[in-house]
Amino acid sequence: MSVTSRHSRIIRLACGALALCVSLSAAAGERQSGGPYVPTPPAIVDAMLDLARVGPRDFVVDLGSGDGRIVLAAAQKYRASGFGVDIDAELVDQSNAAARRLGVTDRVRFRQQDMFATDVSRATVLTLYLLPSMMQSLQPKLLKELQPGTRIVSHDFDFGDWKPDRKIEVQTPEKYDTSGAWVSTVNLWIVPAAIDGAWSGEGGAFRLSIKQRYQRFEGSVTRNGQTARLRGGRIEGTRIRFAAPRGDGAGRELYTGTVKDARIAGEVRGEGSAVVARWSATRVR
Ligand SMILES: C[S@@+](CC[C@H](N)C(=O)[O-])C[C@H]1O[C@@H](n2cnc3c(N)ncnc32)[C@H](O)[C@@H]1O
């Protein structure tokens, strides 16, 4: 059997067995499990922290933190702060002992807690190595609690229809206690600001109607009773951009802006023009 098919088989077996546990637990009204303890290999920990560009100002949260290796590496190598939670008390004790050994207890902490009962709103970087079903279940909580611009990095598994902003492959010589040529995936999402709804341009000059789907949006702009479609709508954290036909119909205008609470403010220029004007809009719905 090739290494790749052996890898796929191990993942399928693990996921199959765990999916059964998850449905049995759910049926019994118990907490949902993100899966058993399987550590992320060091090369993948480094790739996750690099892809998220972790630095000293970051607060890194690992949900299902195992032996604490991701938060500990963030604190040791990048001087970040943060915490990890795990349901396994022994792993939590082991993680706090490692934090003491490494002299980082002033910046990191581990506690025994169900990840669904964990407030993640302080995270600037959130790390995950969990079963696909758990990723899906967590997604609404993360979109609700995390600030726009927060980076989420995952090892191997993703959020289904919420596609990552970036994705890289990392080769590792060892995984699941088995040596070989393993190829792992590291995904990065940047939590987008929530802009779905209706916005009114300053002084009522125009109206934007936005239909958002994660980091992309479509919609329309209405000016002087004329409605035209927006094109290429993208959101990266709090930064948005889109194109709209000019009011006089001659070419397009390119809008960029920053979302803050119920206001978007930024710049607009005609395509191919260096002339820049300011624009802003407030949420009306
Ligand atoms: C695949 S391991 C990942 C460990 C670590 N994040 C890493 O990458 O090395 C998943 C961890 O999630 C923990 N876990 C599973 N369900 C959980 C839950 N509902 N709340 C908190 N931790 C959970 C498990 O005990 C396990 O340690």
PDB file of C-alpha atoms and ligand atoms in Angstrom:
ATOM      1  CA  MET A   1       0.000   0.000   0.000  1.00  0.00           C
ATOM      2  CA  SER A   2       1.393   3.458  -0.881  1.00  0.00           C
ATOM      3  CA  VAL A   3       2.147   5.959   1.885  1.00  0.00           C
ATOM      4  CA  THR A   4      -0.652   8.246   0.683  1.00  0.00           C
ATOM      5  CA  SER A   5      -3.279   5.533   0.648  1.00  0.00           C
ATOM      6  CA  ARG A   6      -2.060   4.266   4.043  1.00  0.00           C
ATOM      7  CA  HIS A   7      -2.396   7.836   5.352  1.00  0.00           C
ATOM      8  CA  SER A   8      -5.925   8.164   3.913  1.00  0.00           C
ATOM      9  CA  ARG A   9      -6.868   4.795   5.384  1.00  0.00           C
ATOM     10  CA  ILE A  10      -5.655   5.759   8.892  1.00  0.00           C
ATOM     11  CA  ILE A  11      -7.581   9.062   8.682  1.00  0.00           C
ATOM     12  CA  ARG A  12     -10.713   7.285   7.397  1.00  0.00           C
ATOM     13  CA  LEU A  13     -10.504   4.658  10.153  1.00  0.00           C
ATOM     14  CA  ALA A  14      -9.903   7.284  12.860  1.00  0.00           C
ATOM     15  CA  CYS A  15     -12.691   9.511  11.539  1.00  0.00           C
ATOM     16  CA  GLY A  16     -15.084   6.567  11.116  1.00  0.00           C
ATOM     17  CA  ALA A  17     -14.530   5.271  14.652  1.00  0.00           C
ATOM     18  CA  LEU A  18     -14.721   8.753  16.092  1.00  0.00           C
ATOM     19  CA  ALA A  19     -17.811   9.701  14.114  1.00  0.00           C
ATOM     20  CA  LEU A  20     -19.507   6.711  15.747  1.00  0.00           C
ATOM     21  CA  CYS A  21     -18.356   7.869  19.226  1.00  0.00           C
ATOM     22  CA  VAL A  22     -19.545  11.404  18.446  1.00  0.00           C
ATOM     23  CA  SER A  23     -23.022  10.255  17.411  1.00  0.00           C
ATOM     24  CA  LEU A  24     -23.316   7.896  20.393  1.00  0.00           C
ATOM     25  CA  SER A  25     -22.259  10.686  22.785  1.00  0.00           C
ATOM     26  CA  ALA A  26     -24.659  13.142  21.147  1.00  0.00           C
ATOM     27  CA  ALA A  27     -27.470  10.604  21.426  1.00  0.00           C
ATOM     28  CA  ALA A  28     -26.660  10.243  25.126  1.00  0.00           C
ATOM     29  CA  GLY A  29     -26.679  14.034  25.521  1.00  0.00           C
ATOM     30  CA  GLU A  30     -22.969  14.126  26.366  1.00  0.00           C
ATOM     31  CA  ARG A  31     -20.390  16.694  25.314  1.00  0.00           C
ATOM     32  CA  GLN A  32     -19.222  16.537  21.717  1.00  0.00           C
ATOM     33  CA  SER A  33     -15.714  15.174  21.212  1.00  0.00           C
ATOM     34  CA  GLY A  34     -13.120  16.748  18.953  1.00  0.00           C
ATOM     35  CA  GLY A  35     -11.405  13.389  18.842  1.00  0.00           C
ATOM     36  CA  PRO A  36      -8.684  11.545  20.740  1.00  0.00           C
ATOM     37  CA  TYR A  37      -5.298  13.006  21.609  1.00  0.00           C
ATOM     38  CA  VAL A  38      -3.106  12.942  18.516  1.00  0.00           C
ATOM     39  CA  PRO A  39      -0.206  15.414  18.727  1.00  0.00           C
ATOM     40  CA  THR A  40       0.677  17.778  15.889  1.00  0.00           C
ATOM     41  CA  PRO A  41       4.276  17.040  14.760  1.00  0.00           C
ATOM     42  CA  PRO A  42       6.739  19.903  15.549  1.00  0.00           C
ATOM     43  CA  ALA A  43       7.279  20.826  11.853  1.00  0.00           C
ATOM     44  CA  ILE A  44       3.521  21.354  11.485  1.00  0.00           C
ATOM     45  CA  VAL A  45       3.319  23.371  14.723  1.00  0.00           C
ATOM     46  CA  ASP A  46       5.993  25.686  13.257  1.00  0.00           C
ATOM     47  CA  ALA A  47       4.159  25.887   9.914  1.00  0.00           C
ATOM     48  CA  MET A  48       0.872  26.775  11.676  1.00  0.00           C
ATOM     49  CA  LEU A  49       2.482  29.566  13.713  1.00  0.00           C
ATOM     50  CA  ASP A  50       4.402  30.861  10.671  1.00  0.00           C
ATOM     51  CA  LEU A  51       1.319  30.858   8.442  1.00  0.00           C
ATOM     52  CA  ALA A  52      -0.560  32.855  11.100  1.00  0.00           C
ATOM     53  CA  ARG A  53       2.481  35.188  11.443  1.00  0.00           C
ATOM     54  CA  VAL A  54       2.380  34.884  15.225  1.00  0.00           C
ATOM     55  CA  GLY A  55       4.267  37.614  17.088  1.00  0.00           C
ATOM     56  CA  PRO A  56       4.753  39.003  20.619  1.00  0.00           C
ATOM     57  CA  ARG A  57       1.463  40.930  20.514  1.00  0.00           C
ATOM     58  CA  ASP A  58      -0.606  37.842  19.750  1.00  0.00           C
ATOM     59  CA  PHE A  59      -2.909  35.953  22.085  1.00  0.00           C
ATOM     60  CA  VAL A  60      -2.952  32.341  20.896  1.00  0.00           C
ATOM     61  CA  VAL A  61      -5.781  29.976  21.888  1.00  0.00           C
ATOM     62  CA  ASP A  62      -5.665  26.229  21.145  1.00  0.00           C
ATOM     63  CA  LEU A  63      -9.004  24.413  21.477  1.00  0.00           C
ATOM     64  CA  GLY A  64      -8.230  20.811  22.408  1.00  0.00           C
ATOM     65  CA  SER A  65      -4.644  21.690  23.371  1.00  0.00           C
ATOM     66  CA  GLY A  66      -3.347  18.162  24.090  1.00  0.00           C
ATOM     67  CA  ASP A  67       0.110  18.428  25.688  1.00  0.00           C
ATOM     68  CA  GLY A  68       0.081  22.210  25.077  1.00  0.00           C
ATOM     69  CA  ARG A  69       2.752  22.157  22.385  1.00  0.00           C
ATOM     70  CA  ILE A  70       1.186  24.796  20.077  1.00  0.00           C
ATOM     71  CA  VAL A  71       0.619  27.467  22.748  1.00  0.00           C
ATOM     72  CA  LEU A  72       3.977  26.633  24.377  1.00  0.00           C
ATOM     73  CA  ALA A  73       5.823  27.015  21.042  1.00  0.00           C
ATOM     74  CA  ALA A  74       4.019  30.338  20.408  1.00  0.00           C
ATOM     75  CA  ALA A  75       5.170  31.589  23.828  1.00  0.00           C
ATOM     76  CA  GLN A  76       8.715  30.238  23.608  1.00  0.00           C
ATOM     77  CA  LYS A  77       9.589  31.036  19.982  1.00  0.00           C
ATOM     78  CA  TYR A  78       7.452  34.128  19.318  1.00  0.00           C
ATOM     79  CA  ARG A  79       6.948  35.534  22.837  1.00  0.00           C
ATOM     80  CA  ALA A  80       3.162  35.357  22.367  1.00  0.00           C
ATOM     81  CA  SER A  81       0.649  34.888  25.211  1.00  0.00           C
ATOM     82  CA  GLY A  82      -2.367  32.618  25.287  1.00  0.00           C
ATOM     83  CA  PHE A  83      -4.118  29.606  26.709  1.00  0.00           C
ATOM     84  CA  GLY A  84      -5.189  26.106  25.835  1.00  0.00           C
ATOM     85  CA  VAL A  85      -8.173  24.038  26.943  1.00  0.00           C
ATOM     86  CA  ASP A  86      -8.578  20.292  26.885  1.00  0.00           C
ATOM     87  CA  ILE A  87     -11.089  17.879  28.390  1.00  0.00           C
ATOM     88  CA  ASP A  88      -8.294  15.557  29.487  1.00  0.00           C
ATOM     89  CA  ALA A  89      -7.108  16.643  32.963  1.00  0.00           C
ATOM     90  CA  GLU A  90      -3.822  14.725  32.705  1.00  0.00           C
ATOM     91  CA  LEU A  91      -2.871  16.500  29.479  1.00  0.00           C
ATOM     92  CA  VAL A  92      -3.746  19.841  31.089  1.00  0.00           C
ATOM     93  CA  ASP A  93      -1.501  19.082  34.099  1.00  0.00           C
ATOM     94  CA  GLN A  94       1.282  18.015  31.736  1.00  0.00           C
ATOM     95  CA  SER A  95       0.910  21.281  29.756  1.00  0.00           C
ATOM     96  CA  ASN A  96       1.022  23.480  32.874  1.00  0.00           C
ATOM     97  CA  ALA A  97       4.107  21.556  34.105  1.00  0.00           C
ATOM     98  CA  ALA A  98       5.802  22.186  30.737  1.00  0.00           C
ATOM     99  CA  ALA A  99       4.904  25.901  30.976  1.00  0.00           C
ATOM    100  CA  ARG A 100       6.606  26.013  34.424  1.00  0.00           C
ATOM    101  CA  ARG A 101       9.678  24.205  33.060  1.00  0.00           C
ATOM    102  CA  LEU A 102       9.947  26.626  30.152  1.00  0.00           C
ATOM    103  CA  GLY A 103       9.409  29.687  32.382  1.00  0.00           C
ATOM    104  CA  VAL A 104       6.369  30.962  30.452  1.00  0.00           C
ATOM    105  CA  THR A 105       3.665  30.760  33.156  1.00  0.00           C
ATOM    106  CA  ASP A 106       3.373  34.565  33.148  1.00  0.00           C
ATOM    107  CA  ARG A 107       2.050  34.359  29.581  1.00  0.00           C
ATOM    108  CA  VAL A 108       0.340  30.980  29.095  1.00  0.00           C
ATOM    109  CA  ARG A 109      -2.117  28.847  30.995  1.00  0.00           C
ATOM    110  CA  PHE A 110      -3.949  25.574  30.414  1.00  0.00           C
ATOM    111  CA  ARG A 111      -7.243  24.521  31.914  1.00  0.00           C
ATOM    112  CA  GLN A 112      -9.553  21.571  31.788  1.00  0.00           C
ATOM    113  CA  GLN A 113     -12.634  22.773  29.968  1.00  0.00           C
ATOM    114  CA  ASP A 114     -15.002  21.822  27.178  1.00  0.00           C
ATOM    115  CA  MET A 115     -14.116  23.955  24.179  1.00  0.00           C
ATOM    116  CA  PHE A 116     -17.796  24.859  23.693  1.00  0.00           C
ATOM    117  CA  ALA A 117     -17.825  26.453  27.144  1.00  0.00           C
ATOM    118  CA  THR A 118     -14.654  28.426  26.390  1.00  0.00           C
ATOM    119  CA  ASP A 119     -14.776  32.159  25.693  1.00  0.00           C
ATOM    120  CA  VAL A 120     -12.474  32.621  22.694  1.00  0.00           C
ATOM    121  CA  SER A 121     -13.105  36.342  22.158  1.00  0.00           C
ATOM    122  CA  ARG A 122      -9.590  37.343  23.365  1.00  0.00           C
ATOM    123  CA  ALA A 123      -7.827  35.259  20.706  1.00  0.00           C
ATOM    124  CA  THR A 124      -5.935  37.007  17.935  1.00  0.00           C
ATOM    125  CA  VAL A 125      -4.842  33.555  16.692  1.00  0.00           C
ATOM    126  CA  LEU A 126      -6.897  30.375  17.167  1.00  0.00           C
ATOM    127  CA  THR A 127      -5.378  26.953  16.479  1.00  0.00           C
ATOM    128  CA  LEU A 128      -7.282  23.725  15.802  1.00  0.00           C
ATOM    129  CA  TYR A 129      -6.488  20.075  15.191  1.00  0.00           C
ATOM    130  CA  LEU A 130      -9.919  18.502  15.500  1.00  0.00           C
ATOM    131  CA  LEU A 131     -12.176  16.102  13.681  1.00  0.00           C
ATOM    132  CA  PRO A 132     -14.064  17.549  10.679  1.00  0.00           C
ATOM    133  CA  SER A 133     -17.419  17.160  12.492  1.00  0.00           C
ATOM    134  CA  MET A 134     -16.104  19.222  15.415  1.00  0.00           C
ATOM    135  CA  MET A 135     -14.753  21.887  13.033  1.00  0.00           C
ATOM    136  CA  GLN A 136     -18.243  22.185  11.527  1.00  0.00           C
ATOM    137  CA  SER A 137     -19.925  22.377  14.941  1.00  0.00           C
ATOM    138  CA  LEU A 138     -17.497  25.041  16.167  1.00  0.00           C
ATOM    139  CA  GLN A 139     -17.760  27.271  13.110  1.00  0.00           C
ATOM    140  CA  PRO A 140     -20.844  29.339  14.190  1.00  0.00           C
ATOM    141  CA  LYS A 141     -19.327  29.923  17.656  1.00  0.00           C
ATOM    142  CA  LEU A 142     -16.048  31.101  16.135  1.00  0.00           C
ATOM    143  CA  LEU A 143     -17.720  33.457  13.652  1.00  0.00           C
ATOM    144  CA  LYS A 144     -19.819  34.896  16.478  1.00  0.00           C
ATOM    145  CA  GLU A 145     -17.117  35.313  19.146  1.00  0.00           C
ATOM    146  CA  LEU A 146     -13.883  36.058  17.298  1.00  0.00           C
ATOM    147  CA  GLN A 147     -13.015  39.634  16.337  1.00  0.00           C
ATOM    148  CA  PRO A 148     -12.731  40.371  12.602  1.00  0.00           C
ATOM    149  CA  GLY A 149      -9.099  39.934  11.573  1.00  0.00           C
ATOM    150  CA  THR A 150      -8.469  37.018  13.973  1.00  0.00           C
ATOM    151  CA  ARG A 151      -6.410  34.313  12.238  1.00  0.00           C
ATOM    152  CA  ILE A 152      -7.578  30.715  12.540  1.00  0.00           C
ATOM    153  CA  VAL A 153      -5.086  27.991  11.609  1.00  0.00           C
ATOM    154  CA  SER A 154      -5.957  24.336  11.393  1.00  0.00           C
ATOM    155  CA  HIS A 155      -3.963  21.175  10.953  1.00  0.00           C
ATOM    156  CA  ASP A 156      -5.407  18.943   8.201  1.00  0.00           C
ATOM    157  CA  PHE A 157      -9.148  19.573   8.626  1.00  0.00           C
ATOM    158  CA  ASP A 158     -11.270  22.448   7.374  1.00  0.00           C
ATOM    159  CA  PHE A 159     -14.685  24.103   7.707  1.00  0.00           C
ATOM    160  CA  GLY A 160     -16.294  22.660   4.567  1.00  0.00           C
ATOM    161  CA  ASP A 161     -17.922  25.483   2.609  1.00  0.00           C
ATOM    162  CA  TRP A 162     -15.998  28.218   4.488  1.00  0.00           C
ATOM    163  CA  LYS A 163     -12.897  27.983   2.312  1.00  0.00           C
ATOM    164  CA  PRO A 164      -9.507  28.937   3.781  1.00  0.00           C
ATOM    165  CA  ASP A 165      -7.820  32.199   2.727  1.00  0.00           C
ATOM    166  CA  ARG A 166      -4.569  30.241   2.356  1.00  0.00           C
ATOM    167  CA  LYS A 167      -3.562  26.620   2.440  1.00  0.00           C
ATOM    168  CA  ILE A 168      -0.100  25.048   2.423  1.00  0.00           C
ATOM    169  CA  GLU A 169       1.231  21.511   2.401  1.00  0.00           C
ATOM    170  CA  VAL A 170       3.947  20.417   4.826  1.00  0.00           C
ATOM    171  CA  GLN A 171       6.053  17.281   4.528  1.00  0.00           C
ATOM    172  CA  THR A 172       6.813  15.449   7.767  1.00  0.00           C
ATOM    173  CA  PRO A 173       8.902  12.327   8.269  1.00  0.00           C
ATOM    174  CA  GLU A 174       6.678  11.058  11.103  1.00  0.00           C
ATOM    175  CA  LYS A 175       2.973  11.148  11.998  1.00  0.00           C
ATOM    176  CA  TYR A 176       0.583   8.985  14.047  1.00  0.00           C
ATOM    177  CA  ASP A 177       3.724   7.352  15.540  1.00  0.00           C
ATOM    178  CA  THR A 178       4.527   6.019  12.090  1.00  0.00           C
ATOM    179  CA  SER A 179       7.499   7.096   9.989  1.00  0.00           C
ATOM    180  CA  GLY A 180       7.078   7.779   6.301  1.00  0.00           C
ATOM    181  CA  ALA A 181       6.641  10.666   3.859  1.00  0.00           C
ATOM    182  CA  TRP A 182       3.560  12.334   5.325  1.00  0.00           C
ATOM    183  CA  VAL A 183       2.002  15.321   3.630  1.00  0.00           C
ATOM    184  CA  SER A 184      -0.123  17.446   5.947  1.00  0.00           C
ATOM    185  CA  THR A 185      -2.273  20.463   5.186  1.00  0.00           C
ATOM    186  CA  VAL A 186      -2.237  23.704   7.143  1.00  0.00           C
ATOM    187  CA  ASN A 187      -5.196  26.051   6.538  1.00  0.00           C
ATOM    188  CA  LEU A 188      -5.500  29.751   7.372  1.00  0.00           C
ATOM    189  CA  TRP A 189      -8.734  31.747   7.675  1.00  0.00           C
ATOM    190  CA  ILE A 190      -8.930  35.441   8.499  1.00  0.00           C
ATOM    191  CA  VAL A 191     -12.237  36.070  10.291  1.00  0.00           C
ATOM    192  CA  PRO A 192     -14.214  38.457   8.081  1.00  0.00           C
ATOM    193  CA  ALA A 193     -16.174  41.428   9.441  1.00  0.00           C
ATOM    194  CA  ALA A 194     -19.936  40.876   9.221  1.00  0.00           C
ATOM    195  CA  ILE A 195     -21.184  43.283   6.532  1.00  0.00           C
ATOM    196  CA  ASP A 196     -24.312  41.524   5.271  1.00  0.00           C
ATOM    197  CA  GLY A 197     -27.206  44.009   5.084  1.00  0.00           C
ATOM    198  CA  ALA A 198     -28.049  47.500   3.844  1.00  0.00           C
ATOM    199  CA  TRP A 199     -25.716  50.510   4.087  1.00  0.00           C
ATOM    200  CA  SER A 200     -26.378  54.157   3.332  1.00  0.00           C
ATOM    201  CA  GLY A 201     -23.655  56.318   1.776  1.00  0.00           C
ATOM    202  CA  GLU A 202     -22.750  59.569   3.515  1.00  0.00           C
ATOM    203  CA  GLY A 203     -25.475  62.186   3.008  1.00  0.00           C
ATOM    204  CA  GLY A 204     -27.705  59.533   1.416  1.00  0.00           C
ATOM    205  CA  ALA A 205     -25.610  59.763  -1.810  1.00  0.00           C
ATOM    206  CA  PHE A 206     -25.985  56.023  -2.489  1.00  0.00           C
ATOM    207  CA  ARG A 207     -27.236  52.824  -0.938  1.00  0.00           C
ATOM    208  CA  LEU A 208     -25.366  49.516  -0.770  1.00  0.00           C
ATOM    209  CA  SER A 209     -27.118  46.202  -0.447  1.00  0.00           C
ATOM    210  CA  ILE A 210     -24.687  43.435   0.537  1.00  0.00           C
ATOM    211  CA  LYS A 211     -25.140  39.668   0.548  1.00  0.00           C
ATOM    212  CA  GLN A 212     -22.124  38.165   2.311  1.00  0.00           C
ATOM    213  CA  ARG A 213     -20.755  34.662   2.129  1.00  0.00           C
ATOM    214  CA  TYR A 214     -17.750  34.453   4.450  1.00  0.00           C
ATOM    215  CA  GLN A 215     -14.876  36.407   2.792  1.00  0.00           C
ATOM    216  CA  ARG A 216     -16.825  37.212  -0.383  1.00  0.00           C
ATOM    217  CA  PHE A 217     -19.877  39.304  -1.058  1.00  0.00           C
ATOM    218  CA  GLU A 218     -22.135  40.369  -3.864  1.00  0.00           C
ATOM    219  CA  GLY A 219     -24.864  42.957  -3.957  1.00  0.00           C
ATOM    220  CA  SER A 220     -25.833  46.240  -5.536  1.00  0.00           C
ATOM    221  CA  VAL A 221     -25.327  49.964  -5.366  1.00  0.00           C
ATOM    222  CA  THR A 222     -28.272  52.339  -5.916  1.00  0.00           C
ATOM    223  CA  ARG A 223     -27.648  55.939  -6.968  1.00  0.00           C
ATOM    224  CA  ASN A 224     -30.204  58.435  -8.304  1.00  0.00           C
ATOM    225  CA  GLY A 225     -32.773  55.639  -8.544  1.00  0.00           C
ATOM    226  CA  GLN A 226     -30.424  53.466 -10.692  1.00  0.00           C
ATOM    227  CA  THR A 227     -29.285  50.100  -9.320  1.00  0.00           C
ATOM    228  CA  ALA A 228     -26.121  48.313 -10.522  1.00  0.00           C
ATOM    229  CA  ARG A 229     -24.386  45.125  -9.384  1.00  0.00           C
ATOM    230  CA  LEU A 230     -21.230  45.159  -7.296  1.00  0.00           C
ATOM    231  CA  ARG A 231     -18.332  43.042  -8.604  1.00  0.00           C
ATOM    232  CA  GLY A 232     -15.389  41.289  -6.962  1.00  0.00           C
ATOM    233  CA  GLY A 233     -16.519  41.900  -3.352  1.00  0.00           C
ATOM    234  CA  ARG A 234     -13.849  40.635  -0.905  1.00  0.00           C
ATOM    235  CA  ILE A 235     -13.301  40.980   2.853  1.00  0.00           C
ATOM    236  CA  GLU A 236     -10.023  40.344   4.630  1.00  0.00           C
ATOM    237  CA  GLY A 237     -10.646  40.891   8.339  1.00  0.00           C
ATOM    238  CA  THR A 238     -11.947  44.472   8.495  1.00  0.00           C
ATOM    239  CA  ARG A 239     -10.703  45.451   5.002  1.00  0.00           C
ATOM    240  CA  ILE A 240     -13.182  45.302   2.135  1.00  0.00           C
ATOM    241  CA  ARG A 241     -12.956  45.961  -1.596  1.00  0.00           C
ATOM    242  CA  PHE A 242     -15.352  45.890  -4.518  1.00  0.00           C
ATOM    243  CA  ALA A 243     -15.951  47.461  -7.918  1.00  0.00           C
ATOM    244  CA  ALA A 244     -19.105  49.269  -9.083  1.00  0.00           C
ATOM    245  CA  PRO A 245     -20.073  50.980 -12.351  1.00  0.00           C
ATOM    246  CA  ARG A 246     -19.501  54.758 -12.265  1.00  0.00           C
ATOM    247  CA  GLY A 247     -22.583  56.908 -11.707  1.00  0.00           C
ATOM    248  CA  ASP A 248     -22.355  58.202 -15.318  1.00  0.00           C
ATOM    249  CA  GLY A 249     -21.928  54.640 -16.653  1.00  0.00           C
ATOM    250  CA  ALA A 250     -18.432  55.410 -18.064  1.00  0.00           C
ATOM    251  CA  GLY A 251     -16.236  52.614 -16.666  1.00  0.00           C
ATOM    252  CA  ARG A 252     -15.894  51.341 -13.118  1.00  0.00           C
ATOM    253  CA  GLU A 253     -14.976  52.686  -9.710  1.00  0.00           C
ATOM    254  CA  LEU A 254     -12.815  50.689  -7.301  1.00  0.00           C
ATOM    255  CA  TYR A 255     -13.784  50.944  -3.640  1.00  0.00           C
ATOM    256  CA  THR A 256     -11.635  49.985  -0.661  1.00  0.00           C
ATOM    257  CA  GLY A 257     -12.607  50.532   2.953  1.00  0.00           C
ATOM    258  CA  THR A 258     -12.306  49.534   6.595  1.00  0.00           C
ATOM    259  CA  VAL A 259     -15.268  48.279   8.617  1.00  0.00           C
ATOM    260  CA  LYS A 260     -15.575  49.537  12.177  1.00  0.00           C
ATOM    261  CA  ASP A 261     -18.753  48.720  14.083  1.00  0.00           C
ATOM    262  CA  ALA A 262     -21.646  50.014  11.940  1.00  0.00           C
ATOM    263  CA  ARG A 263     -19.525  52.148   9.606  1.00  0.00           C
ATOM    264  CA  ILE A 264     -17.361  51.555   6.539  1.00  0.00           C
ATOM    265  CA  ALA A 265     -14.928  54.287   5.482  1.00  0.00           C
ATOM    266  CA  GLY A 266     -12.335  54.286   2.749  1.00  0.00           C
ATOM    267  CA  GLU A 267     -11.272  55.456  -0.686  1.00  0.00           C
ATOM    268  CA  VAL A 268     -12.690  55.245  -4.191  1.00  0.00           C
ATOM    269  CA  ARG A 269     -11.007  55.887  -7.534  1.00  0.00           C
ATOM    270  CA  GLY A 270     -11.969  55.471 -11.145  1.00  0.00           C
ATOM    271  CA  GLU A 271     -10.376  52.423 -12.827  1.00  0.00           C
ATOM    272  CA  GLY A 272      -7.097  53.590 -14.393  1.00  0.00           C
ATOM    273  CA  SER A 273      -7.296  56.951 -12.615  1.00  0.00           C
ATOM    274  CA  ALA A 274      -4.975  58.271  -9.915  1.00  0.00           C
ATOM    275  CA  VAL A 275      -7.648  60.589  -8.474  1.00  0.00           C
ATOM    276  CA  VAL A 276      -8.782  59.332  -5.101  1.00  0.00           C
ATOM    277  CA  ALA A 277     -11.874  60.425  -3.155  1.00  0.00           C
ATOM    278  CA  ARG A 278     -13.102  59.457   0.316  1.00  0.00           C
ATOM    279  CA  TRP A 279     -16.336  57.533   0.874  1.00  0.00           C
ATOM    280  CA  SER A 280     -18.204  56.212   3.884  1.00  0.00           C
ATOM    281  CA  ALA A 281     -21.432  54.398   4.642  1.00  0.00           C
ATOM    282  CA  THR A 282     -23.370  53.511   7.778  1.00  0.00           C
ATOM    283  CA  ARG A 283     -25.443  50.420   8.388  1.00  0.00           C
ATOM    284  CA  VAL A 284     -29.171  50.930   8.118  1.00  0.00           C
ATOM    285  CA  ARG A 285     -30.170  47.274   8.422  1.00  0.00           C
TER     286      ARG A 285
HETATM  287  C1  LIG B   1      -6.047  15.819  17.825  1.00  0.00           C
HETATM  288  S1  LIG B   1      -5.760  16.339  19.477  1.00  0.00           S
HETATM  289  C2  LIG B   1      -4.895  17.857  19.208  1.00  0.00           C
HETATM  290  C3  LIG B   1      -3.934  18.230  20.309  1.00  0.00           C
HETATM  291  C4  LIG B   1      -3.138  19.548  20.067  1.00  0.00           C
HETATM  292  N1  LIG B   1      -3.995  20.639  19.704  1.00  0.00           N
HETATM  293  C5  LIG B   1      -2.131  19.334  18.971  1.00  0.00           C
HETATM  294  O1  LIG B   1      -2.387  19.770  17.844  1.00  0.00           O
HETATM  295  O2  LIG B   1      -1.078  18.729  19.250  1.00  0.00           O
HETATM  296  C6  LIG B   1      -7.405  16.856  19.961  1.00  0.00           C
HETATM  297  C7  LIG B   1      -7.537  17.191  21.436  1.00  0.00           C
HETATM  298  O3  LIG B   1      -8.859  17.696  21.664  1.00  0.00           O
HETATM  299  C8  LIG B   1      -9.278  17.292  22.954  1.00  0.00           C
HETATM  300  N2  LIG B   1     -10.755  17.402  22.978  1.00  0.00           N
HETATM  301  C9  LIG B   1     -11.657  16.613  22.338  1.00  0.00           C
HETATM  302  N3  LIG B   1     -12.916  17.054  22.561  1.00  0.00           N
HETATM  303  C10 LIG B   1     -12.815  18.154  23.363  1.00  0.00           C
HETATM  304  C11 LIG B   1     -13.766  19.063  23.930  1.00  0.00           C
HETATM  305  N4  LIG B   1     -15.077  18.914  23.725  1.00  0.00           N
HETATM  306  N5  LIG B   1     -13.293  20.105  24.661  1.00  0.00           N
HETATM  307  C12 LIG B   1     -11.961  20.254  24.907  1.00  0.00           C
HETATM  308  N6  LIG B   1     -11.007  19.417  24.403  1.00  0.00           N
HETATM  309  C13 LIG B   1     -11.422  18.382  23.640  1.00  0.00           C
HETATM  310  C14 LIG B   1      -8.734  15.893  23.079  1.00  0.00           C
HETATM  311  O4  LIG B   1      -8.605  15.497  24.453  1.00  0.00           O
HETATM  312  C15 LIG B   1      -7.377  16.019  22.363  1.00  0.00           C
HETATM  313  O5  LIG B   1      -6.320  16.278  23.282  1.00  0.00           O
END
